[in-house]
Tab-separated table of C-alpha atoms in Angstrom:
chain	number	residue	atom	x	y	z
A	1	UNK	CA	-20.476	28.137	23.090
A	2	UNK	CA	-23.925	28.238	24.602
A	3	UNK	CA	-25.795	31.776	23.429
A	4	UNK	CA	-29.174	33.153	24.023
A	5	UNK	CA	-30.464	35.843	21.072
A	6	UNK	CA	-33.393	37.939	21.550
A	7	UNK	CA	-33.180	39.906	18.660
A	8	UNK	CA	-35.699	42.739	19.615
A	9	UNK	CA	-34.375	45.146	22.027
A	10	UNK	CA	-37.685	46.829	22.311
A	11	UNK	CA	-41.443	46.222	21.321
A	12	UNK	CA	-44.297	48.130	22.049
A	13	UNK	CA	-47.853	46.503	21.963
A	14	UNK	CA	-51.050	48.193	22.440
A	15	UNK	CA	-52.978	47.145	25.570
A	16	UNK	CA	-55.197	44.026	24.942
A	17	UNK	CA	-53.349	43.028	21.807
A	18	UNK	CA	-51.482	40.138	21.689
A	19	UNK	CA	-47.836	39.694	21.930
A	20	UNK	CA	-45.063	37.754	21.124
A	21	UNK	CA	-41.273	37.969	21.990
A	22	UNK	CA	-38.569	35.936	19.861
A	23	UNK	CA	-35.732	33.935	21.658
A	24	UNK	CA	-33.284	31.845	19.957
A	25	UNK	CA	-30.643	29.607	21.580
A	26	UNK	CA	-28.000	27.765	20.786
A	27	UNK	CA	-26.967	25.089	23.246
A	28	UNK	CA	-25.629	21.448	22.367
A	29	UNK	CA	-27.752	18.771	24.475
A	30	UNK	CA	-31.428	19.306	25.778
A	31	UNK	CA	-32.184	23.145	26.887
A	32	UNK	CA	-33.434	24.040	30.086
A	33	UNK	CA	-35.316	27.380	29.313
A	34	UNK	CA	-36.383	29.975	31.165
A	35	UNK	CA	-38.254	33.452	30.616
A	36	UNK	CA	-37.859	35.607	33.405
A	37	UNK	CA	-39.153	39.277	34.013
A	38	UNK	CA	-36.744	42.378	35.262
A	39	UNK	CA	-39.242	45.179	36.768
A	40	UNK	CA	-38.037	48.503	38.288
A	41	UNK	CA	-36.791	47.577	41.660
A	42	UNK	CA	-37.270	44.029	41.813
A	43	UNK	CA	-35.665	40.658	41.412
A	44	UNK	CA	-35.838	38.604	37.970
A	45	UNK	CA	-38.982	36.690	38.483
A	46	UNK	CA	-39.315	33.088	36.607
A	47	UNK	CA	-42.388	33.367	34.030
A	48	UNK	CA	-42.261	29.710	32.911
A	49	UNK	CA	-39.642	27.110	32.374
A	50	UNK	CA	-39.130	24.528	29.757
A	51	UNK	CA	-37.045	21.004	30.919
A	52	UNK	CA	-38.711	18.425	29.157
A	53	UNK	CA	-42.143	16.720	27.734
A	54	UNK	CA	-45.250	19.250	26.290
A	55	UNK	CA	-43.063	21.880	24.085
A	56	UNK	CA	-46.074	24.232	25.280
A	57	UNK	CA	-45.423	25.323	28.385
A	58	UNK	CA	-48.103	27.691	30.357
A	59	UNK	CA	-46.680	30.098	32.643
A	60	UNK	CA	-47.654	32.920	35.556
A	61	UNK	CA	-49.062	35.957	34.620
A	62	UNK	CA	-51.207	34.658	31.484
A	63	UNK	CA	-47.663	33.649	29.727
A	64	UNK	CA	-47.066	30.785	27.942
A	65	UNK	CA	-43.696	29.774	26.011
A	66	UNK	CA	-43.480	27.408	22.593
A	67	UNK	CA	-40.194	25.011	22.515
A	68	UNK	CA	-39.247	24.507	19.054
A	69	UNK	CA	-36.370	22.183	18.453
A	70	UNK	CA	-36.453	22.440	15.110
A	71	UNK	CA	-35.802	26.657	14.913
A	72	UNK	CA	-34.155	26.643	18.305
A	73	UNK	CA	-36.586	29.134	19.595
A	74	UNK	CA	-38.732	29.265	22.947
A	75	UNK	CA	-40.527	32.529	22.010
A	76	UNK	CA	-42.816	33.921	24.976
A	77	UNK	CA	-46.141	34.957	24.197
A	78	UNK	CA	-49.293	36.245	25.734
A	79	UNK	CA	-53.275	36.945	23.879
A	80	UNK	CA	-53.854	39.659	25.672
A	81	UNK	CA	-51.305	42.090	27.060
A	82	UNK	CA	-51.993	44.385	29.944
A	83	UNK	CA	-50.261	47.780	31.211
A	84	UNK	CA	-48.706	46.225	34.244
A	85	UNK	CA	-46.969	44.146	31.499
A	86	UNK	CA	-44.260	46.747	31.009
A	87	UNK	CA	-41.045	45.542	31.759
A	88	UNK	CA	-37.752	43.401	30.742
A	89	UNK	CA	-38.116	40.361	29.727
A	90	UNK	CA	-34.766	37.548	29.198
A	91	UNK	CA	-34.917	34.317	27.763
A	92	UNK	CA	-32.173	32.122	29.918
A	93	UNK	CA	-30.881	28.542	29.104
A	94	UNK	CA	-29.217	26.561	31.962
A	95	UNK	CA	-25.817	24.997	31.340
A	96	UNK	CA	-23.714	23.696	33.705
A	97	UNK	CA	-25.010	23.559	36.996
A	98	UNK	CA	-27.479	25.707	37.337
A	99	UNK	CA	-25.292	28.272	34.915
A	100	UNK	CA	-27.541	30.137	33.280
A	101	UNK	CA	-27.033	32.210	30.121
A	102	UNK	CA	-29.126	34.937	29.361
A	103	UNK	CA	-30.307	36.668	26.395
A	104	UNK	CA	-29.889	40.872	26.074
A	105	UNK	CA	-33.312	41.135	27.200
A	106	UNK	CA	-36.635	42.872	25.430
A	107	UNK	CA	-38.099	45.562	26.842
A	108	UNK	CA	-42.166	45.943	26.923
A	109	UNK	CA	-43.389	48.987	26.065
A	110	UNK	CA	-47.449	48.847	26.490
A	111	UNK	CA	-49.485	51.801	24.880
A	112	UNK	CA	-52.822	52.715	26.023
B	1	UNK	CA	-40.633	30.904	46.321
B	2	UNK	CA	-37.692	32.287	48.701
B	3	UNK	CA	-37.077	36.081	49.249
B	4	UNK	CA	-33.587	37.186	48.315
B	5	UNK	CA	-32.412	40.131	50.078
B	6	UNK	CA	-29.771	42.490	48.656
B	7	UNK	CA	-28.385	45.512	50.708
B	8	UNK	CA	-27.894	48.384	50.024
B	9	UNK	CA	-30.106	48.488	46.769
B	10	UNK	CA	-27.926	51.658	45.492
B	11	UNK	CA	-24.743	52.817	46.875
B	12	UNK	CA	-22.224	55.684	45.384
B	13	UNK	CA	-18.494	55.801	46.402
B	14	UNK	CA	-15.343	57.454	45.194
B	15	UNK	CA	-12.686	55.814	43.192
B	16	UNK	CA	-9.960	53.752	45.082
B	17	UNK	CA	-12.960	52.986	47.759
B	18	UNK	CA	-14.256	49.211	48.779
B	19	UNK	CA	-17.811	48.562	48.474
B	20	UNK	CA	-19.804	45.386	50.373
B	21	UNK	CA	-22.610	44.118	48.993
B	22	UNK	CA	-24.604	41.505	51.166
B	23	UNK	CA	-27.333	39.328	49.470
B	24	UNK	CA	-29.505	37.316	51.685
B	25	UNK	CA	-31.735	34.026	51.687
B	26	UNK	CA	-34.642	34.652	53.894
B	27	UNK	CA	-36.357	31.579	53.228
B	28	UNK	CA	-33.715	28.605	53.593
B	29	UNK	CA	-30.563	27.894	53.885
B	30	UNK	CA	-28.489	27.826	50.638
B	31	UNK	CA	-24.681	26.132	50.162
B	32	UNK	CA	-24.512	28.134	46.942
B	33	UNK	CA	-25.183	31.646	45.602
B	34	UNK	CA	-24.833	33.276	42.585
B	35	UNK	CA	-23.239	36.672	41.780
B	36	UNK	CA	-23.873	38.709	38.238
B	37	UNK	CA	-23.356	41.559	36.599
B	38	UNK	CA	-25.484	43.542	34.344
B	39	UNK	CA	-25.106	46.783	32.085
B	40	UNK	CA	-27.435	49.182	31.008
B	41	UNK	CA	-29.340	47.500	28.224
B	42	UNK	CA	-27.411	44.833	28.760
B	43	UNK	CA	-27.383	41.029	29.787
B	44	UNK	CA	-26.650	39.303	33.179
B	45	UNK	CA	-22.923	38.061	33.318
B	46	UNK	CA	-22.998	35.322	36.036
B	47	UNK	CA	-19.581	36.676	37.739
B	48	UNK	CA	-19.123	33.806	40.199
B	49	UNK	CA	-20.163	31.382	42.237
B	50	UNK	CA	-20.269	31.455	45.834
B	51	UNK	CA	-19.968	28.218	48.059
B	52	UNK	CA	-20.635	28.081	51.720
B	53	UNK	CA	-17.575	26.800	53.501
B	54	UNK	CA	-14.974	27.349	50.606
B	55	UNK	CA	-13.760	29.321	48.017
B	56	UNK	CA	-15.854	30.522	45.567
B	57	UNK	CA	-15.335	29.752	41.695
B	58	UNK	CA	-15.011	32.521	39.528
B	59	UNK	CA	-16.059	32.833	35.850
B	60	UNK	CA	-13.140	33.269	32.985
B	61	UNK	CA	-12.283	37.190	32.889
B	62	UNK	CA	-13.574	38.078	36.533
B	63	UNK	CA	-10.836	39.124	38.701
B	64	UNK	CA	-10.973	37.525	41.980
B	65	UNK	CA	-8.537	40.209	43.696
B	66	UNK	CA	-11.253	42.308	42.885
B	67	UNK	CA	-14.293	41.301	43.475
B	68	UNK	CA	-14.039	39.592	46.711
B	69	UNK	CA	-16.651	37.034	48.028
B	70	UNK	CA	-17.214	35.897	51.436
B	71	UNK	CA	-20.052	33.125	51.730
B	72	UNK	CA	-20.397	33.651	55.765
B	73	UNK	CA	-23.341	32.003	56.407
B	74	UNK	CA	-26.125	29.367	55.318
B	75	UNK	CA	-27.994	32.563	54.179
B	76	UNK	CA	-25.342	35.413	53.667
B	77	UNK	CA	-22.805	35.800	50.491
B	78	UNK	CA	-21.185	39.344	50.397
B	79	UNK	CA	-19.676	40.553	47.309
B	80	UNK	CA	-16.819	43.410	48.027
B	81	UNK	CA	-15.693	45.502	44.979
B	82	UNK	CA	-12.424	46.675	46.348
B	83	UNK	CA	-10.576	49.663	44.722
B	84	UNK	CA	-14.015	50.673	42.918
B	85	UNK	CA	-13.214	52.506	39.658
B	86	UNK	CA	-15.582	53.844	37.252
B	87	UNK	CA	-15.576	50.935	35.056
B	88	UNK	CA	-16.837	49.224	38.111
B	89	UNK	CA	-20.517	50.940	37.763
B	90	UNK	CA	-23.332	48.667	37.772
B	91	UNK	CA	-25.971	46.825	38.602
B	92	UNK	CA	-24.872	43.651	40.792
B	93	UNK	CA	-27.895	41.123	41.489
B	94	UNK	CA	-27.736	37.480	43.574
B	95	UNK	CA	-29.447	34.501	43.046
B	96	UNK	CA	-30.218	31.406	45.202
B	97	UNK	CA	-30.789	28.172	43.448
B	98	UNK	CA	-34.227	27.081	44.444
B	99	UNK	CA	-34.579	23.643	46.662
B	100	UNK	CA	-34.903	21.540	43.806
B	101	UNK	CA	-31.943	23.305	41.869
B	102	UNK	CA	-34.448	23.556	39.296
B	103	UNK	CA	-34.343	27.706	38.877
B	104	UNK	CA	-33.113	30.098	40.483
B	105	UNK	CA	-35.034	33.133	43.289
B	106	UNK	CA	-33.339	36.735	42.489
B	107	UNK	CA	-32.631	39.512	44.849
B	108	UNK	CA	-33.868	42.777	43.995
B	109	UNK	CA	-30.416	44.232	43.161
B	110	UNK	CA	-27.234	46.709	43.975
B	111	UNK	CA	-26.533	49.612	41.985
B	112	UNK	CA	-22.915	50.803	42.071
B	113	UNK	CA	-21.901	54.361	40.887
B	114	UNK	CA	-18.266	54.944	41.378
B	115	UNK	CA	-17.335	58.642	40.748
């Protein structure tokens, strides 16, 4: 069955430091992946999507995501983290039609 | 990329109640919208899929009887928890696919409390 892990429930980073959040998938055929964001009071908003081609994918927000066949990961990652950053963050892969699993999510904790 | 709409964004009812929950495509019309479920600290369950003009197609475990949906429009899907019981408490978001069917736009979000 088609599973997203993100095995960090919670990180905290320091403002301006970098960051990176782990997602592993497991999915038969060719992922579609997605990072999305969850803040307070708002809709999931897409980050960046993987489908097909460069396996480095640059997203909004300063975000960029790293395919990796290989380890089945599309980790999320960003040089330079800001406070606004705080927030949810789920890893998705696409199924069926436009079925879309998600991960548990990681929540961003940025320290001043 | 569209604005989806949910109303009410928090509602709180008594046990044995019905609640409606409308979600909304401001930006275009949409033959299909997406209902989930998600739990504190937990992941989004897609629930079911709504389809303009018919039935909508529920996902394995999700009891139709109970979680009624009514795609009435090009840009309106209402989800009705009916007989709300505690268990029933929590956060229900929409999606629209976007015009490519590429991703998906997410409304903002409904949470339930059921007392």
């Amino acid at each position: 069955a088609q599973s997203v892990t993100q095995p960090d429930i919670h990180i905290t980073v320091s403002e301006g430091a970098s960051l990176e959040l782990r997602c592993n998938y497991s999915y038969g055929a060719t992922p579609y992946l997605f990072w999305y964001v969850q803040s307070p009071g708002q809709g999931l908003q897409l980050l960046l999507k993987y489908f097909s081609g460069d396996t480095l994918v640059q997203g909004i927000k300063g975000f960029e995501a790293e395919f990796k066949r290989s380890q089945s990961s599309f980790n999320l990652r960003k040089p330079s983290v800001h406070w606004s950053d705080a927030a949810e963050y789920f890893c998705a892969v696409r199924t069926g039609f436009q079925k879309l699993v998600f991960g548990t999510g990681t929540r961003l904790l940025v320290s001043p | 990329g569209a604005v989806v709409s949910q109303h009410p964004s928090r509602v709180i009812c008594k046990s044995g109640t019905s609640v409606k929950i409308e979600c909304r495509s401001l930006d275009f019309q949409a033959t299909t919208m997406f209902w989930y479920r998600q739990f504190p600290k937990q992941s989004l369950m897609l629930m079911a899929t709504s389809n303009e003009g018919s039935k909508a197609t529920y996902e394995q475990g999700v009891e139709k009887d109970k979680f009624l949906i009514n795609h009435a429009s090009l840009t309106l899907s209402t989800l009705t928890v009916t007989s709300a019981h505690p268990e029933d408490s929590s956060f229900y978001i929409c999606s629209v696919p976007s015009r490519g069917q590429e991703t998906q736009y997410f409304g903002p979000g409904t949470r339930l409390l059921v007392l």
